[in-house]
CSV table of C-alpha atoms in Angstrom, one decimal:
chain,number,residue,atom,x,y,z
A,18,UNK,CA,106.0,87.3,110.5
A,19,UNK,CA,107.3,84.0,111.2
A,20,UNK,CA,106.1,80.6,112.4
A,21,UNK,CA,106.1,81.4,115.2
A,22,UNK,CA,104.2,84.5,115.3
A,23,UNK,CA,101.4,82.9,112.9
A,24,UNK,CA,101.2,79.7,115.2
A,25,UNK,CA,101.0,82.2,118.4
A,26,UNK,CA,98.0,84.3,116.4
A,27,UNK,CA,96.5,80.8,115.1
A,28,UNK,CA,96.0,79.3,118.3
A,29,UNK,CA,93.6,81.8,119.3
A,30,UNK,CA,90.7,81.3,116.9
A,31,UNK,CA,88.6,79.7,119.4
A,32,UNK,CA,85.4,80.1,120.7
A,33,UNK,CA,85.0,82.3,123.5
A,34,UNK,CA,88.4,82.7,124.1
A,35,UNK,CA,89.2,86.1,125.8
A,36,UNK,CA,92.2,87.2,124.3
A,37,UNK,CA,90.9,87.2,120.6
A,38,UNK,CA,87.7,89.8,120.4
A,39,UNK,CA,86.3,89.8,116.5
A,40,UNK,CA,83.8,92.9,116.9
A,41,UNK,CA,82.5,92.3,112.9
A,42,UNK,CA,81.6,89.6,110.3
A,43,UNK,CA,81.1,90.9,106.8
A,44,UNK,CA,80.1,88.1,103.9
A,45,UNK,CA,80.0,89.2,100.5
A,46,UNK,CA,78.1,86.9,97.9
A,47,UNK,CA,79.6,86.9,94.5
A,48,UNK,CA,77.7,85.2,91.5
A,49,UNK,CA,79.9,83.7,89.0
A,50,UNK,CA,78.0,84.0,85.9
A,51,UNK,CA,78.0,88.5,86.1
A,52,UNK,CA,80.7,88.8,88.4
A,53,UNK,CA,78.5,90.6,90.7
A,54,UNK,CA,77.7,91.5,94.4
A,55,UNK,CA,74.4,89.8,94.8
A,56,UNK,CA,74.3,89.8,98.3
A,57,UNK,CA,76.2,91.2,101.3
A,58,UNK,CA,75.5,91.5,104.9
A,59,UNK,CA,77.2,92.4,108.2
A,60,UNK,CA,76.5,92.3,111.9
A,61,UNK,CA,78.4,91.7,115.4
A,62,UNK,CA,80.5,88.1,115.6
A,63,UNK,CA,78.9,87.7,118.8
A,64,UNK,CA,75.3,87.5,117.3
A,65,UNK,CA,75.8,84.1,115.4
A,66,UNK,CA,74.9,81.5,116.9
A,67,UNK,CA,77.2,79.2,118.7
A,68,UNK,CA,77.2,76.0,115.0
A,69,UNK,CA,78.1,79.3,113.6
A,70,UNK,CA,80.9,80.7,115.4
A,71,UNK,CA,82.5,77.2,115.7
A,72,UNK,CA,82.3,77.0,111.9
A,73,UNK,CA,83.9,80.1,111.2
A,74,UNK,CA,86.5,80.2,113.5
A,75,UNK,CA,87.6,76.6,111.7
A,76,UNK,CA,87.5,78.3,108.2
A,77,UNK,CA,89.6,81.8,110.1
A,78,UNK,CA,92.6,79.1,111.4
A,79,UNK,CA,92.7,77.2,107.5
A,80,UNK,CA,93.5,80.4,106.7
A,81,UNK,CA,96.6,80.5,109.0
A,82,UNK,CA,97.7,77.2,108.3
A,83,UNK,CA,100.3,75.7,105.9
A,84,UNK,CA,104.3,76.8,105.8
A,85,UNK,CA,105.5,80.0,104.9
A,86,UNK,CA,106.4,80.5,101.6
A,87,UNK,CA,104.6,77.2,100.5
A,88,UNK,CA,101.0,78.2,101.8
A,89,UNK,CA,101.6,81.2,103.6
A,90,UNK,CA,103.5,84.4,102.5
A,91,UNK,CA,104.0,87.7,103.6
A,92,UNK,CA,104.3,90.6,101.1
A,93,UNK,CA,105.0,93.6,100.8
A,94,UNK,CA,102.9,96.8,100.0
A,95,UNK,CA,103.7,97.8,96.7
A,96,UNK,CA,104.8,101.3,96.3
A,97,UNK,CA,102.7,104.7,94.9
A,98,UNK,CA,99.9,102.7,93.8
A,99,UNK,CA,96.4,104.2,92.6
A,100,UNK,CA,94.2,103.2,95.2
A,101,UNK,CA,96.1,101.2,96.9
A,102,UNK,CA,95.1,98.2,99.5
A,103,UNK,CA,97.1,98.5,101.5
A,104,UNK,CA,95.7,102.6,102.4
A,105,UNK,CA,92.1,100.6,102.2
A,106,UNK,CA,93.4,98.1,104.4
A,107,UNK,CA,94.5,100.9,107.2
A,108,UNK,CA,91.4,102.7,106.3
A,109,UNK,CA,89.3,99.9,107.8
A,110,UNK,CA,91.1,99.2,110.6
A,111,UNK,CA,90.5,102.2,111.8
A,112,UNK,CA,87.2,103.0,110.9
A,113,UNK,CA,84.9,103.4,114.0
A,114,UNK,CA,81.6,102.8,112.4
A,115,UNK,CA,80.0,99.9,110.7
A,116,UNK,CA,79.1,101.4,107.4
A,117,UNK,CA,82.2,102.6,106.7
A,118,UNK,CA,84.2,99.7,107.7
A,119,UNK,CA,82.0,97.7,104.8
A,120,UNK,CA,82.7,100.6,102.8
A,121,UNK,CA,85.9,100.1,102.3
A,122,UNK,CA,86.0,96.4,102.7
A,123,UNK,CA,83.8,97.0,99.2
A,124,UNK,CA,86.6,98.2,97.2
A,125,UNK,CA,88.9,95.0,97.7
A,126,UNK,CA,85.9,93.1,96.5
A,127,UNK,CA,86.0,95.6,93.3
A,128,UNK,CA,89.1,94.3,92.9
A,129,UNK,CA,89.2,91.0,93.4
A,130,UNK,CA,85.8,91.2,90.7
A,131,UNK,CA,87.9,93.4,88.3
A,132,UNK,CA,89.0,91.3,85.1
A,133,UNK,CA,88.7,88.0,87.3
A,134,UNK,CA,86.2,85.2,86.5
A,135,UNK,CA,85.2,82.7,88.9
A,136,UNK,CA,84.5,79.1,87.8
A,137,UNK,CA,81.7,79.0,90.8
A,138,UNK,CA,80.2,81.5,93.1
A,139,UNK,CA,81.6,82.8,95.9
A,140,UNK,CA,81.6,84.1,99.4
A,141,UNK,CA,84.4,86.5,100.8
A,142,UNK,CA,84.2,87.0,104.3
A,143,UNK,CA,85.9,89.6,106.5
A,144,UNK,CA,86.5,89.8,110.1
A,145,UNK,CA,87.8,92.9,111.9
A,146,UNK,CA,89.0,92.0,115.8
A,147,UNK,CA,91.5,92.3,117.9
A,148,UNK,CA,94.4,90.0,119.3
A,149,UNK,CA,95.5,90.1,122.7
A,150,UNK,CA,99.1,88.3,124.1
A,151,UNK,CA,100.0,88.7,127.7
A,152,UNK,CA,103.2,90.0,127.8
A,153,UNK,CA,105.4,87.9,129.6
A,154,UNK,CA,105.4,86.9,133.3
A,155,UNK,CA,108.2,88.6,135.5
A,156,UNK,CA,109.4,86.6,138.8
A,157,UNK,CA,107.6,88.7,140.9
A,158,UNK,CA,104.1,89.2,139.2
A,159,UNK,CA,101.1,86.7,139.9
A,160,UNK,CA,99.0,85.2,137.0
A,161,UNK,CA,96.2,88.0,137.6
A,162,UNK,CA,98.3,90.6,137.0
A,163,UNK,CA,100.1,89.0,133.7
A,164,UNK,CA,96.7,89.1,132.4
A,165,UNK,CA,96.1,92.4,132.9
A,166,UNK,CA,99.3,93.8,130.7
A,167,UNK,CA,99.0,92.4,127.1
A,168,UNK,CA,100.3,93.2,124.1
A,169,UNK,CA,97.5,94.4,122.3
A,170,UNK,CA,97.2,94.0,118.2
A,171,UNK,CA,93.7,95.1,115.3
A,172,UNK,CA,93.8,93.1,112.4
A,173,UNK,CA,91.6,92.0,109.2
A,174,UNK,CA,91.0,88.8,108.5
A,175,UNK,CA,89.3,87.7,104.6
A,176,UNK,CA,88.6,84.3,103.8
A,177,UNK,CA,87.5,83.8,100.1
A,178,UNK,CA,86.2,80.5,100.4
A,179,UNK,CA,83.9,78.9,97.1
A,180,UNK,CA,80.1,76.8,96.8
A,181,UNK,CA,79.1,73.6,96.1
A,182,UNK,CA,76.1,72.6,94.7
A,183,UNK,CA,74.5,70.1,97.8
A,184,UNK,CA,74.4,66.8,97.6
A,185,UNK,CA,71.5,64.5,96.7
A,186,UNK,CA,70.4,62.3,98.9
A,187,UNK,CA,67.5,59.8,99.9
A,188,UNK,CA,66.0,60.3,103.0
A,189,UNK,CA,63.5,57.9,105.2
A,190,UNK,CA,60.8,59.8,106.6
A,191,UNK,CA,60.0,58.6,110.2
A,192,UNK,CA,56.4,60.2,110.2
A,193,UNK,CA,55.2,59.6,107.4
A,194,UNK,CA,57.4,56.5,107.4
A,195,UNK,CA,58.2,56.6,103.4
A,196,UNK,CA,61.3,57.0,101.4
A,197,UNK,CA,61.6,60.9,100.1
A,198,UNK,CA,64.3,62.7,97.7
A,199,UNK,CA,65.8,65.4,99.5
A,200,UNK,CA,65.0,68.8,97.3
A,201,UNK,CA,67.9,71.0,98.5
A,202,UNK,CA,68.7,74.1,96.0
A,203,UNK,CA,70.9,76.7,98.0
A,204,UNK,CA,74.5,76.5,97.6
A,205,UNK,CA,76.6,75.1,100.4
A,206,UNK,CA,79.2,77.1,101.0
A,207,UNK,CA,82.5,75.4,101.7
A,208,UNK,CA,84.2,76.8,104.6
A,209,UNK,CA,86.4,73.9,105.4
A,210,UNK,CA,88.8,74.6,102.1
A,211,UNK,CA,88.9,78.6,102.0
A,212,UNK,CA,90.6,79.1,97.9
A,213,UNK,CA,92.4,82.2,99.2
A,214,UNK,CA,92.9,84.3,102.2
A,215,UNK,CA,94.8,87.5,104.1
A,216,UNK,CA,95.6,88.4,107.4
A,217,UNK,CA,96.4,92.6,107.6
A,218,UNK,CA,98.4,93.6,109.4
A,219,UNK,CA,101.6,91.5,109.7
A,220,UNK,CA,102.4,90.4,113.4
A,221,UNK,CA,105.8,90.4,114.0
A,222,UNK,CA,107.3,90.0,117.4
A,223,UNK,CA,103.6,91.3,118.8
A,224,UNK,CA,104.2,94.5,117.1
A,225,UNK,CA,102.3,95.4,113.8
A,226,UNK,CA,103.6,95.9,110.2
A,227,UNK,CA,101.4,97.8,108.0
A,228,UNK,CA,103.5,97.6,105.1
A,229,UNK,CA,102.9,93.9,105.2
A,230,UNK,CA,100.3,91.4,104.9
A,231,UNK,CA,99.8,87.8,105.2
A,232,UNK,CA,99.0,86.0,102.2
A,233,UNK,CA,96.8,82.5,102.4
A,234,UNK,CA,96.9,80.8,99.0
A,235,UNK,CA,94.5,77.8,98.7
A,236,UNK,CA,97.1,74.8,98.0
A,237,UNK,CA,100.5,74.6,98.3
A,238,UNK,CA,102.7,76.7,95.8
A,239,UNK,CA,100.1,77.4,93.6
A,240,UNK,CA,100.3,81.2,94.5
A,241,UNK,CA,97.0,83.7,92.5
A,242,UNK,CA,99.2,86.2,91.4
A,243,UNK,CA,96.3,88.3,90.0
A,244,UNK,CA,95.2,88.2,93.9
A,245,UNK,CA,98.4,89.3,94.9
A,246,UNK,CA,99.3,92.2,92.6
A,247,UNK,CA,95.6,93.4,91.7
A,248,UNK,CA,93.7,92.7,94.7
A,249,UNK,CA,96.5,93.3,97.8
A,250,UNK,CA,98.8,95.4,95.5
A,251,UNK,CA,101.7,93.6,96.7
A,252,UNK,CA,105.1,93.2,95.4
A,253,UNK,CA,105.6,89.5,93.6
A,254,UNK,CA,107.6,86.9,95.5
A,255,UNK,CA,108.4,83.4,94.7
A,256,UNK,CA,106.9,79.8,96.1
A,257,UNK,CA,110.5,77.4,97.8
A,258,UNK,CA,108.7,75.3,94.7
A,259,UNK,CA,109.9,77.5,92.5
A,260,UNK,CA,113.1,78.4,94.5
A,261,UNK,CA,113.9,75.6,94.8
A,262,UNK,CA,113.8,74.8,91.2
A,263,UNK,CA,115.6,78.4,90.2
A,264,UNK,CA,118.2,77.3,92.7
A,265,UNK,CA,118.8,73.4,90.8
A,266,UNK,CA,118.9,75.6,87.2
A,267,UNK,CA,121.8,77.8,88.5
A,268,UNK,CA,124.0,74.8,89.8
A,269,UNK,CA,123.1,72.8,86.1
A,270,UNK,CA,124.2,75.9,84.3
A,271,UNK,CA,127.5,76.2,86.6
A,272,UNK,CA,128.5,72.8,86.7
A,273,UNK,CA,128.1,72.5,82.9
A,274,UNK,CA,128.7,69.2,81.8
A,275,UNK,CA,129.9,67.8,84.7
A,276,UNK,CA,128.4,65.2,85.8
A,277,UNK,CA,126.7,65.4,89.3
A,278,UNK,CA,126.2,62.2,91.4
A,279,UNK,CA,124.6,61.7,94.5
A,280,UNK,CA,127.3,61.9,96.7
A,281,UNK,CA,127.7,65.8,95.2
A,282,UNK,CA,124.1,66.5,95.2
A,283,UNK,CA,123.8,65.2,99.0
A,284,UNK,CA,127.3,67.6,99.9
A,285,UNK,CA,125.2,70.8,98.5
A,286,UNK,CA,122.4,69.9,100.6
A,287,UNK,CA,124.8,69.6,103.3
A,288,UNK,CA,126.3,72.4,103.1
A,289,UNK,CA,122.7,74.3,102.8
A,290,UNK,CA,121.3,72.5,105.5
A,291,UNK,CA,124.9,73.6,107.7
A,292,UNK,CA,123.4,77.2,107.1
A,293,UNK,CA,120.3,76.9,108.2
A,294,UNK,CA,121.5,75.3,111.4
A,295,UNK,CA,123.7,78.4,112.3
A,296,UNK,CA,120.9,80.8,111.9
A,297,UNK,CA,118.4,79.1,113.2
A,298,UNK,CA,118.1,81.7,116.3
A,299,UNK,CA,117.8,84.7,113.6
A,300,UNK,CA,116.0,85.8,110.1
A,301,UNK,CA,115.5,82.7,108.0
A,302,UNK,CA,119.5,82.9,106.0
A,303,UNK,CA,119.3,83.8,102.6
A,304,UNK,CA,121.8,83.1,99.7
A,305,UNK,CA,123.2,85.0,97.3
A,306,UNK,CA,125.9,84.7,94.0
A,307,UNK,CA,128.9,84.5,96.9
A,308,UNK,CA,126.8,82.0,98.9
A,309,UNK,CA,125.9,80.0,96.1
A,310,UNK,CA,130.0,79.8,95.1
A,311,UNK,CA,130.7,79.0,98.7
A,312,UNK,CA,128.7,75.6,98.6
A,313,UNK,CA,129.3,74.6,95.1
A,314,UNK,CA,132.8,74.6,95.7
A,315,UNK,CA,132.7,73.2,98.6
A,316,UNK,CA,130.0,70.4,97.5
A,317,UNK,CA,132.7,69.1,95.4
A,318,UNK,CA,132.0,71.0,91.9
A,319,UNK,CA,135.0,72.2,89.9
A,320,UNK,CA,136.2,75.3,88.3
A,321,UNK,CA,133.4,77.3,90.3
A,322,UNK,CA,134.6,80.8,89.9
A,323,UNK,CA,132.3,84.0,91.1
A,324,UNK,CA,131.9,85.0,87.4
A,325,UNK,CA,130.2,81.8,86.5
A,326,UNK,CA,127.5,82.0,89.3
A,327,UNK,CA,127.5,85.5,88.9
A,328,UNK,CA,126.4,84.6,85.0
A,329,UNK,CA,124.0,81.9,85.6
A,330,UNK,CA,121.7,84.2,88.0
A,331,UNK,CA,121.9,86.7,85.8
A,332,UNK,CA,121.0,83.6,83.0
A,333,UNK,CA,118.5,81.5,85.0
A,334,UNK,CA,116.5,84.5,86.9
A,335,UNK,CA,117.9,87.4,84.9
A,336,UNK,CA,119.1,89.1,88.6
A,337,UNK,CA,122.7,88.4,90.2
A,338,UNK,CA,122.0,90.3,92.9
A,339,UNK,CA,118.3,87.4,93.8
A,340,UNK,CA,119.3,85.5,97.2
A,341,UNK,CA,117.4,81.9,97.7
A,342,UNK,CA,115.9,81.7,101.3
A,343,UNK,CA,118.1,78.9,102.3
A,344,UNK,CA,115.1,77.1,103.9
A,345,UNK,CA,113.5,76.6,100.5
A,346,UNK,CA,116.1,74.8,98.4
A,347,UNK,CA,116.9,71.8,100.5
A,348,UNK,CA,114.6,69.2,100.9
A,349,UNK,CA,113.4,68.3,104.7
A,350,UNK,CA,116.9,67.1,105.9
A,351,UNK,CA,115.5,65.0,108.8
A,352,UNK,CA,112.6,63.1,106.6
A,353,UNK,CA,112.4,61.4,103.8
A,354,UNK,CA,111.5,64.3,101.1
A,355,UNK,CA,113.6,63.3,98.4
A,356,UNK,CA,111.5,61.0,96.3
A,357,UNK,CA,113.5,58.4,94.0
A,358,UNK,CA,111.0,57.3,90.9
A,359,UNK,CA,111.8,54.9,88.3
A,360,UNK,CA,109.0,52.7,86.2
A,361,UNK,CA,109.2,49.4,89.1
A,362,UNK,CA,109.6,51.5,92.1
A,363,UNK,CA,109.4,54.6,93.7
A,364,UNK,CA,111.2,55.4,96.9
A,365,UNK,CA,111.7,57.6,99.7
A,366,UNK,CA,115.2,58.5,101.6
A,367,UNK,CA,116.1,62.1,103.1
A,368,UNK,CA,118.9,64.3,102.1
A,369,UNK,CA,121.3,62.3,105.1
A,370,UNK,CA,121.3,59.6,103.4
A,371,UNK,CA,121.6,60.6,99.5
A,372,UNK,CA,124.8,60.0,99.9
A,373,UNK,CA,124.2,56.2,100.4
A,374,UNK,CA,122.3,55.2,96.4
A,375,UNK,CA,124.2,55.2,93.4
A,376,UNK,CA,123.2,54.4,89.8
A,377,UNK,CA,125.6,52.0,87.9
A,378,UNK,CA,125.7,50.2,85.1
A,379,UNK,CA,125.9,46.3,84.6
A,380,UNK,CA,125.5,44.1,81.7
A,381,UNK,CA,124.8,46.9,80.3
A,382,UNK,CA,121.8,47.7,81.9
A,383,UNK,CA,121.2,50.5,84.2
A,384,UNK,CA,120.3,49.4,88.4
A,385,UNK,CA,120.0,51.7,91.2
A,386,UNK,CA,122.0,50.9,94.2
A,387,UNK,CA,121.6,51.3,97.9
A,388,UNK,CA,124.1,51.1,100.6
A,389,UNK,CA,122.4,49.1,103.3
A,390,UNK,CA,123.4,48.6,107.1
A,391,UNK,CA,121.2,45.1,107.2
A,392,UNK,CA,120.1,42.1,105.2
A,393,UNK,CA,116.6,43.5,103.4
A,394,UNK,CA,113.5,41.7,104.5
A,395,UNK,CA,110.6,41.5,101.7
A,396,UNK,CA,107.2,40.6,102.5
A,397,UNK,CA,108.7,38.6,105.7
A,398,UNK,CA,111.6,37.2,103.4
A,399,UNK,CA,114.8,38.1,103.8
A,400,UNK,CA,116.8,39.1,100.7
A,401,UNK,CA,120.3,36.8,100.0
A,402,UNK,CA,123.3,38.9,99.4
A,403,UNK,CA,124.4,38.3,95.6
A,404,UNK,CA,126.9,38.3,93.7
A,405,UNK,CA,128.7,42.5,93.8
A,406,UNK,CA,129.3,44.2,90.2
A,407,UNK,CA,130.9,47.2,90.2
A,408,UNK,CA,130.3,50.5,89.9
A,409,UNK,CA,129.9,52.7,86.2
A,410,UNK,CA,132.5,55.2,85.7
A,411,UNK,CA,132.1,59.0,86.8
A,412,UNK,CA,130.9,59.7,83.3
A,413,UNK,CA,128.6,56.6,82.8
A,414,UNK,CA,126.4,58.0,86.4
């Protein structure tokens, strides 16, 4: 799934939408102390009150929110796994009887509880439904005929939500005209921030892909490897943040003792951004060791060779055949995505403006110098240009 596929299904999560039919909802309450199922309940989604529907719909949209490789991850199922979750989900999707559907979902819950202790009570919610998308209208078709011709994709969506203690509040009783302490013992299910979830099957170009699942992490770049490997039985993947760290280590390994200044780093980002733009209409481009070699050579890093780059891949990630997603290793190019942090100030700039920043030495001290096109204004006061100082030699940067 790409971001367009995810956006297409996410925007259909609205109450009373004829293009999204949710057949059943199944809630399972898990106790933190014992990691046991305390209660579970299944019912037709249409039987919920309107306010309940709205709460759950917003929760499901949260599961499908976030950037790919940061919060959402399309994962491939592992092969030859005993009690495979891929098979369980597929059987659940095809089940005609509610009891069969519940049984398959409870099998997944058992996997969630195995060798796992949660810090709070957990509510796991499953829905089974059908997402429909009208086919593109031909010039001679009416609006009505378009709605009659749709892509249809059955799906299962799971959302995991933690509970929290009710707030202690003071209330005023209008009838008795007195202040009362509000005593509530029932836990509150926090549907505003799901801690995990998934969508099965993956839906790409209006077609179901039962070999992949869309996993949703609770927080950006914080994937639960227990959930990915033990619950979903999916293959491991790297977050965008992890990809970026590995790429930076490989660059340092190849550069060796060379000092990489801001201009060179800006060139690296520019080369990768060019690759992304050239492949904008295709799948997300990936960079293997040969592509990284080209990027580093074009960026001005000296003494780059295929052997050095391949060796760096093996040293850092132990896989010389690994390929980075280009969008993961370059900061967002047209926004101030690069953070420069110092003890006295934090500065945000875009990758394309990085070349205008220098670290220099002056009278034995380090300074951060930025090239600007206009006079700087601070708190309404225009700064007076001061004497220009010399840039330090490259080996002092």
